[in-house]
Each structure stands twice: as C-alpha cells, then as structure tokens.
Coordinates of C-alpha atoms in Angstrom, one line a residue:
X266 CA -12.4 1.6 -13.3
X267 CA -14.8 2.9 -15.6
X268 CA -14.8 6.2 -14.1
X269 CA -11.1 6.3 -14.5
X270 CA -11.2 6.1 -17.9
X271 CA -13.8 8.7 -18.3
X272 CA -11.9 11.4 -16.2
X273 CA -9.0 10.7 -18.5
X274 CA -11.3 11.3 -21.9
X275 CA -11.8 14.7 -20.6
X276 CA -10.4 17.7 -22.3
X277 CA -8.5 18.6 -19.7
X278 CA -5.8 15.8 -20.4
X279 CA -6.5 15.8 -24.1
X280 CA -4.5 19.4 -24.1
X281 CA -2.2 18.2 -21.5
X282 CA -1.9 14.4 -21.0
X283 CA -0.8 13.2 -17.8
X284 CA 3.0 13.3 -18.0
X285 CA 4.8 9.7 -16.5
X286 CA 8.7 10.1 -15.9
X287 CA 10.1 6.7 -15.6
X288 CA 13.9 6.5 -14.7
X289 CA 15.5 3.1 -14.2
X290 CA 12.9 2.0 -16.9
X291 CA 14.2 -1.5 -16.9
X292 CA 11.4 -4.7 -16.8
X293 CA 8.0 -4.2 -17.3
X294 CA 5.7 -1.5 -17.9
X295 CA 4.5 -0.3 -14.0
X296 CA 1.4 -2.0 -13.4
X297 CA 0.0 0.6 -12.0
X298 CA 0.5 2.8 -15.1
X299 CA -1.3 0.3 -17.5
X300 CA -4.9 2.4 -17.4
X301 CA -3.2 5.5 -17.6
X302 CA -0.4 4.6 -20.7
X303 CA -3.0 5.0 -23.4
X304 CA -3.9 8.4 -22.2
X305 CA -0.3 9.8 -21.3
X306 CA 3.0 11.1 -22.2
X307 CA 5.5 8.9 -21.4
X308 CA 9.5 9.6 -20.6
X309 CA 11.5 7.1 -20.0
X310 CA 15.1 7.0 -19.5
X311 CA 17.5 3.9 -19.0
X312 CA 21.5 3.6 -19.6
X313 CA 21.6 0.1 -19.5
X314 CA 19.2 -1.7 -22.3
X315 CA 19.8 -4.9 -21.0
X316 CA 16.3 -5.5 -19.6
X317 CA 14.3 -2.9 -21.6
X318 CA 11.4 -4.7 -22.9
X319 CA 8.3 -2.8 -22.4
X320 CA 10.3 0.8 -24.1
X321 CA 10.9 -1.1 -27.2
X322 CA 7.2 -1.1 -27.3
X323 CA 6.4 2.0 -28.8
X324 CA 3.2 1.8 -30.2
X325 CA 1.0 -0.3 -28.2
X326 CA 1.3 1.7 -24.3
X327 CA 1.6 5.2 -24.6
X328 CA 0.1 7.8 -26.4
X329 CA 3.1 9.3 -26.6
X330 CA 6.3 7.9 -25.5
X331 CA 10.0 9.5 -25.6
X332 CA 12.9 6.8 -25.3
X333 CA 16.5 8.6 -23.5
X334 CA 18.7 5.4 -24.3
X335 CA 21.2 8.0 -21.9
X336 CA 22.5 9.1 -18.6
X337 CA 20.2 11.0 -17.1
X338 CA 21.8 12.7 -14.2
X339 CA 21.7 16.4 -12.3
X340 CA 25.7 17.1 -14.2
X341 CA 25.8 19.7 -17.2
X342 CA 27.8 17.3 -19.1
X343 CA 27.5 15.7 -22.4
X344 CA 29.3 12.2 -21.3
X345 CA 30.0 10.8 -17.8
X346 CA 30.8 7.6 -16.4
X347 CA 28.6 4.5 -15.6
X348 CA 29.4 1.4 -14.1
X349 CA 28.2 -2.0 -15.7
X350 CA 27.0 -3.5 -13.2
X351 CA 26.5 -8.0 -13.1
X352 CA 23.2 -7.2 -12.9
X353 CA 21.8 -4.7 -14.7
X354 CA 19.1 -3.4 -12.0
X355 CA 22.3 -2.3 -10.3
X356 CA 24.4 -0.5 -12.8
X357 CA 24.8 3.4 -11.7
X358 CA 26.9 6.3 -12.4
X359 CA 28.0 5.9 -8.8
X360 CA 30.9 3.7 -8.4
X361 CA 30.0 0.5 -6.4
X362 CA 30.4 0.9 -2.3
X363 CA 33.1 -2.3 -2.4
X364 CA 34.5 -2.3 1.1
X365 CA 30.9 -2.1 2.7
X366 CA 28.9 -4.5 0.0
X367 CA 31.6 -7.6 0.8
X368 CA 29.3 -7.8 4.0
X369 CA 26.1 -8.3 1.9
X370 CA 25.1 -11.6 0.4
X371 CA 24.3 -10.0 -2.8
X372 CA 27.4 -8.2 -3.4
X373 CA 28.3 -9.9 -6.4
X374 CA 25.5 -8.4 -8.0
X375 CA 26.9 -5.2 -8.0
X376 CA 30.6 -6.6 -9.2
X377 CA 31.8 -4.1 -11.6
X378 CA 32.1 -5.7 -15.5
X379 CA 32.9 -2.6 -17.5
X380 CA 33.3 1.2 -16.1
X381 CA 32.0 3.3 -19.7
X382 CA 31.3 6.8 -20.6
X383 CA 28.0 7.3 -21.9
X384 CA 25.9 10.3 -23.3
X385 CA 24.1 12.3 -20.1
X386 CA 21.5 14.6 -20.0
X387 CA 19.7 16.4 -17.7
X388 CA 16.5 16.1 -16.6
X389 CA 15.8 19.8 -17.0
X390 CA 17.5 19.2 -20.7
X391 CA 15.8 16.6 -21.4
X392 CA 11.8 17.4 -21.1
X393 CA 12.7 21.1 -22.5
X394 CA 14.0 19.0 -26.3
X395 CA 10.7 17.6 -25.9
X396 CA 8.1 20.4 -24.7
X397 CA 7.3 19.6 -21.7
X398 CA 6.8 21.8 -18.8
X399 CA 5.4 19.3 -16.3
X400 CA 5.7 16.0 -14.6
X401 CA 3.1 14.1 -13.4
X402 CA 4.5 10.8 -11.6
X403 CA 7.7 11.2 -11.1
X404 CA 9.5 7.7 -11.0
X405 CA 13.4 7.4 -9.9
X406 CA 15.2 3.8 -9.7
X407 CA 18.2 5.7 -10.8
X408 CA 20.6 3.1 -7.9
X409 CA 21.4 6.1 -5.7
X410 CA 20.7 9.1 -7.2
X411 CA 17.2 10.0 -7.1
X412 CA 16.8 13.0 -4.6
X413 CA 19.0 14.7 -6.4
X414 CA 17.6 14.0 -10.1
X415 CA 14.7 15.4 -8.1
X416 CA 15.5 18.3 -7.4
X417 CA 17.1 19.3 -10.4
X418 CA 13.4 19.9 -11.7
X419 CA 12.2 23.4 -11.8
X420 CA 11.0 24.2 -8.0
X421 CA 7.2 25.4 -10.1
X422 CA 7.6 21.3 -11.4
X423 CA 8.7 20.0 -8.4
X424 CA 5.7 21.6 -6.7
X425 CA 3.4 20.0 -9.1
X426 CA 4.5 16.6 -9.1
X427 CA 1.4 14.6 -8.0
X428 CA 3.3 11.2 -7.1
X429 CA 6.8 10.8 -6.7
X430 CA 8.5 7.6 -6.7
X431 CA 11.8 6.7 -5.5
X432 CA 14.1 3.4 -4.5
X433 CA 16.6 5.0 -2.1
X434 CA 19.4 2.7 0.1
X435 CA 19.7 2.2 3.0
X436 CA 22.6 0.2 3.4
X437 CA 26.0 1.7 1.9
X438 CA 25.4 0.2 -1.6
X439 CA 27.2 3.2 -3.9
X440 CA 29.4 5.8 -2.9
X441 CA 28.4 9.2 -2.2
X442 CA 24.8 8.2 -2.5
X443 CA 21.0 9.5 -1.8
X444 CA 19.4 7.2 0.9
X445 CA 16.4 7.1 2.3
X446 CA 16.6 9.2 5.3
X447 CA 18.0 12.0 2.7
X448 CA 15.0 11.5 0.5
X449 CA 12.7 11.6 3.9
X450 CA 14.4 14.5 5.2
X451 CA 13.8 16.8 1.9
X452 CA 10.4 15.9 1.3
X453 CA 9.7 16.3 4.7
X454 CA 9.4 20.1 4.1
X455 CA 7.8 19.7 1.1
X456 CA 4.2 19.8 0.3
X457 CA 3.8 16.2 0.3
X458 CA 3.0 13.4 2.5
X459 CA 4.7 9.5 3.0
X460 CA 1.9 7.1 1.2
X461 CA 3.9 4.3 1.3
X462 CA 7.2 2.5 2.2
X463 CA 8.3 -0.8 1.3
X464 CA 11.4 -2.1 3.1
X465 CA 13.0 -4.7 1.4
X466 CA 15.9 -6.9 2.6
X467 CA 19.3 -8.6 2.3
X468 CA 21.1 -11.1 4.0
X469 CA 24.2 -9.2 6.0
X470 CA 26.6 -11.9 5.7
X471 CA 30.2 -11.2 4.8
X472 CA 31.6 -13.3 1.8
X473 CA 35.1 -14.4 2.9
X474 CA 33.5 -15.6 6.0
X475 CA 30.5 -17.2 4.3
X476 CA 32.9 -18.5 1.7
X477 CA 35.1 -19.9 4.2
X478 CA 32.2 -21.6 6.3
X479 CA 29.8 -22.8 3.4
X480 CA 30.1 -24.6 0.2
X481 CA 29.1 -22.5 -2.9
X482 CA 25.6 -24.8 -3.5
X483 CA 25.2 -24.3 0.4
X484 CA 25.5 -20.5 0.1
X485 CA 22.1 -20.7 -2.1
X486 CA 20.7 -21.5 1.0
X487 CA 21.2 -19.1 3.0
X488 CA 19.5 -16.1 2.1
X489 CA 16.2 -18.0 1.8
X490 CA 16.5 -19.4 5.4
X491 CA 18.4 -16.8 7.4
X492 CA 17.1 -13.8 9.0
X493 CA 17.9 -10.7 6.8
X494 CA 18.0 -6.9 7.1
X495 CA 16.9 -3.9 5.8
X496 CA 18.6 -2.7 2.2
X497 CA 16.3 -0.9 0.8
X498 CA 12.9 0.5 0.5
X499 CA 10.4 1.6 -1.8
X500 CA 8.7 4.6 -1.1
X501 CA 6.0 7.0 -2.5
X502 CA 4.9 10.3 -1.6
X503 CA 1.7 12.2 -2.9
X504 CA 1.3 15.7 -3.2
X505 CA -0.8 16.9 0.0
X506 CA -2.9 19.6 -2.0
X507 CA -2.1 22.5 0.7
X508 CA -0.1 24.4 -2.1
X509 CA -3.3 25.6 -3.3
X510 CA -2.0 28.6 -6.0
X511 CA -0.3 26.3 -7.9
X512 CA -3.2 23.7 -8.7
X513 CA -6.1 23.5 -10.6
X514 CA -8.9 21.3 -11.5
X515 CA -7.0 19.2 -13.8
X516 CA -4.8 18.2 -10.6
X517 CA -7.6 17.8 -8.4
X518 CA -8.9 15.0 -11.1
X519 CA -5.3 13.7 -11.8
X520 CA -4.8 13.4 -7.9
X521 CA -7.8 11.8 -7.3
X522 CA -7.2 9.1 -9.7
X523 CA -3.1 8.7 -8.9
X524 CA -5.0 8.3 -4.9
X525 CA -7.6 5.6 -6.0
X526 CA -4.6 3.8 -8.0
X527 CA -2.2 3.9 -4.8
X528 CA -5.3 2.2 -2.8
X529 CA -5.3 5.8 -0.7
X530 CA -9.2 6.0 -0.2
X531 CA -9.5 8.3 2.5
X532 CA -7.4 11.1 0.6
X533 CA -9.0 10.2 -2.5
X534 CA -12.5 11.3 -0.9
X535 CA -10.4 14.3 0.7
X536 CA -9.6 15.6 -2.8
X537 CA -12.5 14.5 -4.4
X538 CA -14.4 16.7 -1.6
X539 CA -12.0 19.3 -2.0
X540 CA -12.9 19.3 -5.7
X541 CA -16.4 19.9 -6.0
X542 CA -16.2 22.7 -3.1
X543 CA -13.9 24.5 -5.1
X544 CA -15.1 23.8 -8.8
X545 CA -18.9 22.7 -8.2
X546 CA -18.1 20.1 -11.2
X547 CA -20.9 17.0 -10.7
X548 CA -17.4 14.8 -12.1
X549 CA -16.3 15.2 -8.8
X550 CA -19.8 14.7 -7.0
X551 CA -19.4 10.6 -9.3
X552 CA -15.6 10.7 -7.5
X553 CA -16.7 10.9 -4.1
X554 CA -19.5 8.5 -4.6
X555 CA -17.3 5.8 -6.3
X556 CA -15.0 6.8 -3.2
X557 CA -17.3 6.1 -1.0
X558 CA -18.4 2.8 -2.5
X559 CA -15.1 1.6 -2.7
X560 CA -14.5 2.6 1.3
X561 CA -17.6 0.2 2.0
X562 CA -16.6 -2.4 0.0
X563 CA -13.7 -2.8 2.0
X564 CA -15.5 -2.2 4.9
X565 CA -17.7 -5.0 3.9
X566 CA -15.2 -7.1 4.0
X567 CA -14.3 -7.0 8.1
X568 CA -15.9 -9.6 9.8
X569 CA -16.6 -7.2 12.9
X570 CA -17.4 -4.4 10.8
X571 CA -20.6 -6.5 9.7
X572 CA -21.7 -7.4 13.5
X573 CA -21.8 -3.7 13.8
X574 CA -23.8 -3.0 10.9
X575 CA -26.2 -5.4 12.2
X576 CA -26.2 -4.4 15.7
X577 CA -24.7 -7.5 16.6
X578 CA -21.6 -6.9 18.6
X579 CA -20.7 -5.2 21.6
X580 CA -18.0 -4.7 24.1
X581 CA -19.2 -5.5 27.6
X582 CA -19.4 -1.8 28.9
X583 CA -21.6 -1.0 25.7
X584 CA -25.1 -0.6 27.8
X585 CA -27.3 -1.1 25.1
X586 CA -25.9 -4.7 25.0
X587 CA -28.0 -5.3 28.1
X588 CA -30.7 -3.0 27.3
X589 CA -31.6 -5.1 24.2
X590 CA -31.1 -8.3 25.9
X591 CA -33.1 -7.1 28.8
X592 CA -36.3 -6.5 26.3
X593 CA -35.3 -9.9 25.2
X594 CA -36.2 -12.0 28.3
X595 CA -39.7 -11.4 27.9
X596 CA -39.6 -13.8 24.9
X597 CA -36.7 -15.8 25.0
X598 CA -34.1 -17.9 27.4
X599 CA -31.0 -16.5 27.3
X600 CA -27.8 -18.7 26.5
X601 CA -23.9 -18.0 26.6
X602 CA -21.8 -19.7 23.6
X603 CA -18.2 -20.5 25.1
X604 CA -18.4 -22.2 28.8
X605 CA -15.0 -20.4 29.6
X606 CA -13.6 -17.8 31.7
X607 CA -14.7 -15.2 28.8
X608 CA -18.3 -17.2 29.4
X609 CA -17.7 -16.3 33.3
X610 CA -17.1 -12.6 32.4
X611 CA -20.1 -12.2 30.8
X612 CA -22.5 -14.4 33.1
X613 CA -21.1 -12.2 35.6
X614 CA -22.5 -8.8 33.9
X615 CA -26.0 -10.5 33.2
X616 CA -26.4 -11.0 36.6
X617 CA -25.2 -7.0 37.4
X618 CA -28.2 -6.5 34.8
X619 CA -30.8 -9.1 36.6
X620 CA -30.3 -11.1 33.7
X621 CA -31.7 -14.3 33.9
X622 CA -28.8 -17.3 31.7
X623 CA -30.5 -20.3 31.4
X624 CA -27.2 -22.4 30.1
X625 CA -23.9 -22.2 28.5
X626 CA -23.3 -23.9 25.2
X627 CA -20.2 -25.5 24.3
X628 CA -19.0 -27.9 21.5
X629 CA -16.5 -29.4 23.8
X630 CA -18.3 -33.1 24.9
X631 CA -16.4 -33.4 28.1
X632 CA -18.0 -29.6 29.5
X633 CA -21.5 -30.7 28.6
X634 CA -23.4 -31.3 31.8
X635 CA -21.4 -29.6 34.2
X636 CA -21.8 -26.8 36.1
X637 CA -20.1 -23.6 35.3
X638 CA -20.4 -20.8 37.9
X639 CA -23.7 -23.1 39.0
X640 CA -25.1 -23.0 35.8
X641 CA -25.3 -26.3 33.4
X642 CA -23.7 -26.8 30.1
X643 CA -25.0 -27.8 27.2
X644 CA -25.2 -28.9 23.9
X645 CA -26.4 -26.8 20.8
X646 CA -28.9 -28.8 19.9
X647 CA -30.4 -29.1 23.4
X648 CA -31.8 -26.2 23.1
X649 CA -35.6 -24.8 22.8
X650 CA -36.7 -22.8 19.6
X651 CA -37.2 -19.5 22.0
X652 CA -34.0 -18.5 22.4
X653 CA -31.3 -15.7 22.3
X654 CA -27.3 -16.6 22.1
X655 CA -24.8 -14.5 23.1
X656 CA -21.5 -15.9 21.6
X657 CA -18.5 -15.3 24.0
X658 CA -15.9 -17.1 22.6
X659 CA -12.3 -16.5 20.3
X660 CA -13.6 -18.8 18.0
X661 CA -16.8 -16.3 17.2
X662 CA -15.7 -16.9 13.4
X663 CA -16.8 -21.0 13.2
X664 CA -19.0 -20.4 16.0
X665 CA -21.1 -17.8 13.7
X666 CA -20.7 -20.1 10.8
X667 CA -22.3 -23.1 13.0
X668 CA -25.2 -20.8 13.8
X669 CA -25.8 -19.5 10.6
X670 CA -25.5 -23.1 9.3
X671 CA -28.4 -24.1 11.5
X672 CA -30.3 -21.3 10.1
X673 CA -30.1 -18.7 12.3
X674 CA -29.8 -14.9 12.0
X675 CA -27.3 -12.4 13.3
X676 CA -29.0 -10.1 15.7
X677 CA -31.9 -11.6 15.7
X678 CA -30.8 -15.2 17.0
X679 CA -27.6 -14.3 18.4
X680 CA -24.7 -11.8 18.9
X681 CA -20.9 -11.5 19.3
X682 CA -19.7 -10.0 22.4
X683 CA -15.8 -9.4 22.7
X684 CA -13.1 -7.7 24.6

C-alpha cells in the first residue's frame, strides 16, 4: 500500500485533502478509511453518543476532523425530533414502523425509550460553517434517511462524490422511509455504478406468536437456527468517470485509490488507464502496473488459472490437447488418471486421435487389474519412468498433489483435462 500512501503525499491533496463524510458515525473508525484518515478531512455527524468511540479521538485519525454532535437531516430547521432508540444503531428521526416490526425478531431493538428534540443541521449547512465545497466518500447510516441526505448536496457535489455509502431497508423498519430500491432507483440515472451490495437478514417471526410458543431463553435460539430474510443491505456505488467536465486529475488519483480499497481491480486499471491517456503523468503509468500486479496475484491464486499458465489443462474439444499428446507418443506411454466414466470419455477421444492408452491409473484397490473399456488398471506405482498422465478425474486437486509429491512436473509429466 505503499503507493497509496505516496499518491496521498502529493500536492494535489495537500491543497485539498480527500474529504470523508461519515453519518451514523457510531463504533469504530471504517476500516477501510484507516490509510486515508491521516491524509483527510474528516465530518462526522451522530445524534446519539452512545457508541461514539473512535470521534472522541481527535488527534490520533484525521488530519482534520469536524465533530456534528447533531441532527443532520435535509429540514431547514434548528431542532427536530429523534427517537431514542434500545439500541442506539437504531435511533432515527423517523418514528419506529411499530405495527410492521412486531413481525421481526429484532423489534425490540427499535422500542422507543425517549422521543427528544435535538439541534439539526443540514448537510448543505453544515460543510459551508466549515469550508468545504466537496465530498469525497460519502457515508450514510442515517436509519432511513440516506437518499434524501444525499441529495440535499449541491447537484456540482453530488456529481463529484467518488464513493457513496448507504444502509437503506428493506423491510418496513421506520415510517416514511428511504429503502433500497429508492436509493437504486435514483442512482440509477446517476453517473455511477452498483460496486457492491450486502444483504443482511432478520428472522421474520412475529413476537406475540413467538412469545406464546417459546420460552424467553428458547427465543435466543431462534434467530441463530432459523432461516431468516432479507432486512437490509449494504451498498456502495462508485462514480463511473463518464461525467468527464467535471473531473480532473486529482479524481482520477482519488478514484483509483477509493477502487483499489473496494477490491474493484478491473475499474481500478480502467481509471488508472484512463489517467495516463488523458494526463500523460508516469504516477499513473506505477497505478496500472501495481493494478496489474495485484490482478495476477489473484489470478495466481486459482488453481485452474495455473494449469493454464502452464499449458496444462484443457477441455476435450481443445485440439491442441491431442496435438501435444500426439508428439508425445514418440517418447512416452500414455496413461489416464481416474478409471471412470470421465476416464471413458477421454479414452474414447484418444482413440478418435489414434492415440495409443497404455493403462488407467486409479487409487481405488478394488479397480486395479481390471479391464476398463478393454484396457487394464493400474496402480501409480506400476508404472515405467517414460510416461505421460493425463488426469481425468474430480479429484484433480489431491490427484495433482500425489503427482507432484512423487516429483513430477505439470506439463511436463502430466495434465488436467476437465469438462
């Protein structure tokens, strides 16, 4: 992440430091935002201070951090009401859905202790008593009003938003509230694409009925071993880079980075592309190679992936499969790992090939020494030193290890061949 950081020293963000909106900012600092705190602005707003550990810590995250201990909402208003929630990750200034959440096992969480009125300000309000004129991430756990928090940022802010955040309902949690297909529907026209969604669940599972059914230590119980539903997601959304007048090369390095951090590689190498075409700036000649790097890594890591790269497995209608293992017979015998119907399959294309299969293998005792399509099985270590496996089995994975184990080399002792 070295390059991260380097992109970050820049001066570029040393005039305008990426700007992290955080609202809901209960628990911990995002993990996510932990190499770009020391770098960035942050603005964090949160009603209810119950869980509000990592704002209290001023001086060791951000460079810069502002604290709204307020409502934050899209009302020109200097108070309005919010509902203290049992648990604090559900208090809103939307009242409570009651009549639909008594069919939710985790109703109770949202069980009203204290309706309040509490400063509010507005987003728009808010970032102006500050100074700032843009938002970087844009981070919304606001319990049901995040679309429109949204879009009560300038449309010239809203356009320049390189990641939004949001945890929208989809159940009837609150009353009059934004939910998912609301949020999907807006930024649907938008200049920005679905990254991610994360559907999380509940168990539907209404309390007089449960209570009537199950004692109160049995009801514990329940949720962890009962089927549950949909109740929320959380989804993210990058800015696709087609708005092109409103960007310049400080977002084509911000979104590169926000893209590597959200694990989205190929638009990552997209941007970084993108970048160096438009700016001819080496920086983004290191992105796309550190991109690329991090795409074969990955890559590295599929089993199948690696066959390939060593020419080592094949489909049977891939030709050069028996092309190579024709040019093979002139040196070695010929053996099939798996005596199976798979086996069969492939016995059955060396012949079409005038292929000559001097034996199946098989780790199975009771196959060794019979006759599979006419030809004998046989154990691995019955064979001779000149020879060429072709492993045609579902267990390829221990099959591979067992040859490798006995020292033998993919593609040159022995392939994979699949469906």
């Amino acid at each position: 992440m070295e390059i991260l950081k380097r992109i970050l020293k820049r001066k570029e963000f040393i005039d305008n430091p990426p700007v992290l909106l955080d609202i809901g900012a209960s628990g911990d600092l995002n993990q996510k935002w932990e190499i770009l705190a020391p770098y960035s602005i942050g603005v964090a707003f949160d009603a209810d201070d119950r869980d509000f550990e990592y704002i209290n810590k001023k001086d060791s995250t951000f460079k810069q951090l502002y604290v709204f201990n307020s409502i934050v909402s899209n009302i020109e208003s200097k108070k309005v009401y919010f509902h203290l929630t049992k648990s604090p990750h559900c208090s809103s200034v939307l009242e409570p859905n009651k009549s639909q959440l008594e069919n939710w096992s985790f109703a109770e969480l949202f069980d009203v202790g204290n309706k309040t009125e509490l400063r509010n300000i507005t987003l728009k309000k808010a970032l102006q008593s500050i100074g700032i004129g843009y938002v970087d991430w844009f981070k919304s756990d606001s319990q049901g009003t995040d679309l429109r928090l949204f879009t009560s940022l300038d449309q010239q802010i809203q356009n320049k938003v390189l990641l939004a955040e949001f945890e929208p309902g989809i159940l009837d949690a609150y009353k009059d509230e934004d939910k998912l297909f609301s949020i999907i529907q807006y930024f649907d026209q938008k200049n920005f694409w679905l990254s991610k969604m994360d559907v999380k669940s509940t168990l539907r599972f209404n309390k007089k009925v449960e209570a009537r059914y199950f004692s109160r230590t049995e009801q514990m119980f329940l949720e962890k071993n009962l089927t549950k539903a949909p109740g929320w997601a959380e989804i993210t959304y990058l800015n696709d880079f087609s708005n092109e007048k409103y960007l310049t090369k400080r977002d084509y390095l911000l979104g590169w980075i926000f893209s590597i951090i959200e694990e989205q590689l190929g638009f990552a190498l997209e941007i970084a592309t993108c970048g160096f075409e438009r700016y001819s700036d080496g920086v983004f000649q290191e992105m796309k190679e550190y991109t690329l790097l991090e795409i074969n890594f990955r890559l590295e890591d599929d089993e199948f992936y690696n066959y390939l790269k060593h020419d080592a497995v094949y489909t049977l209608d891939d030709e050069k499969l028996f092309d190579n293992l024709s040019m093979c017979t002139n040196e070695k015998e010929i053996f099939i790992f798996g005596a199976g119907s798979f086996g069969e399959r492939v016995l059955e294309h060396l012949n079409n090939h005038s292929i000559k299969l001097s034996a199946f293998i098989d780790n199975d005792i009771n196959k060794r020494g019979q006759l599979l399509s006419n030809v004998k099985v046989v154990s691995l270590d019955d064979l001779p030193t000149n020879m060429f496996i072709i492993i045609a089995s579902t267990w390829h994975k221990e099959i591979k290890q067992q040859l490798t184990d006995k020292g033998l080399k993919i593609g040159k002792d022995f392939l994979v061949v699949y469906i």
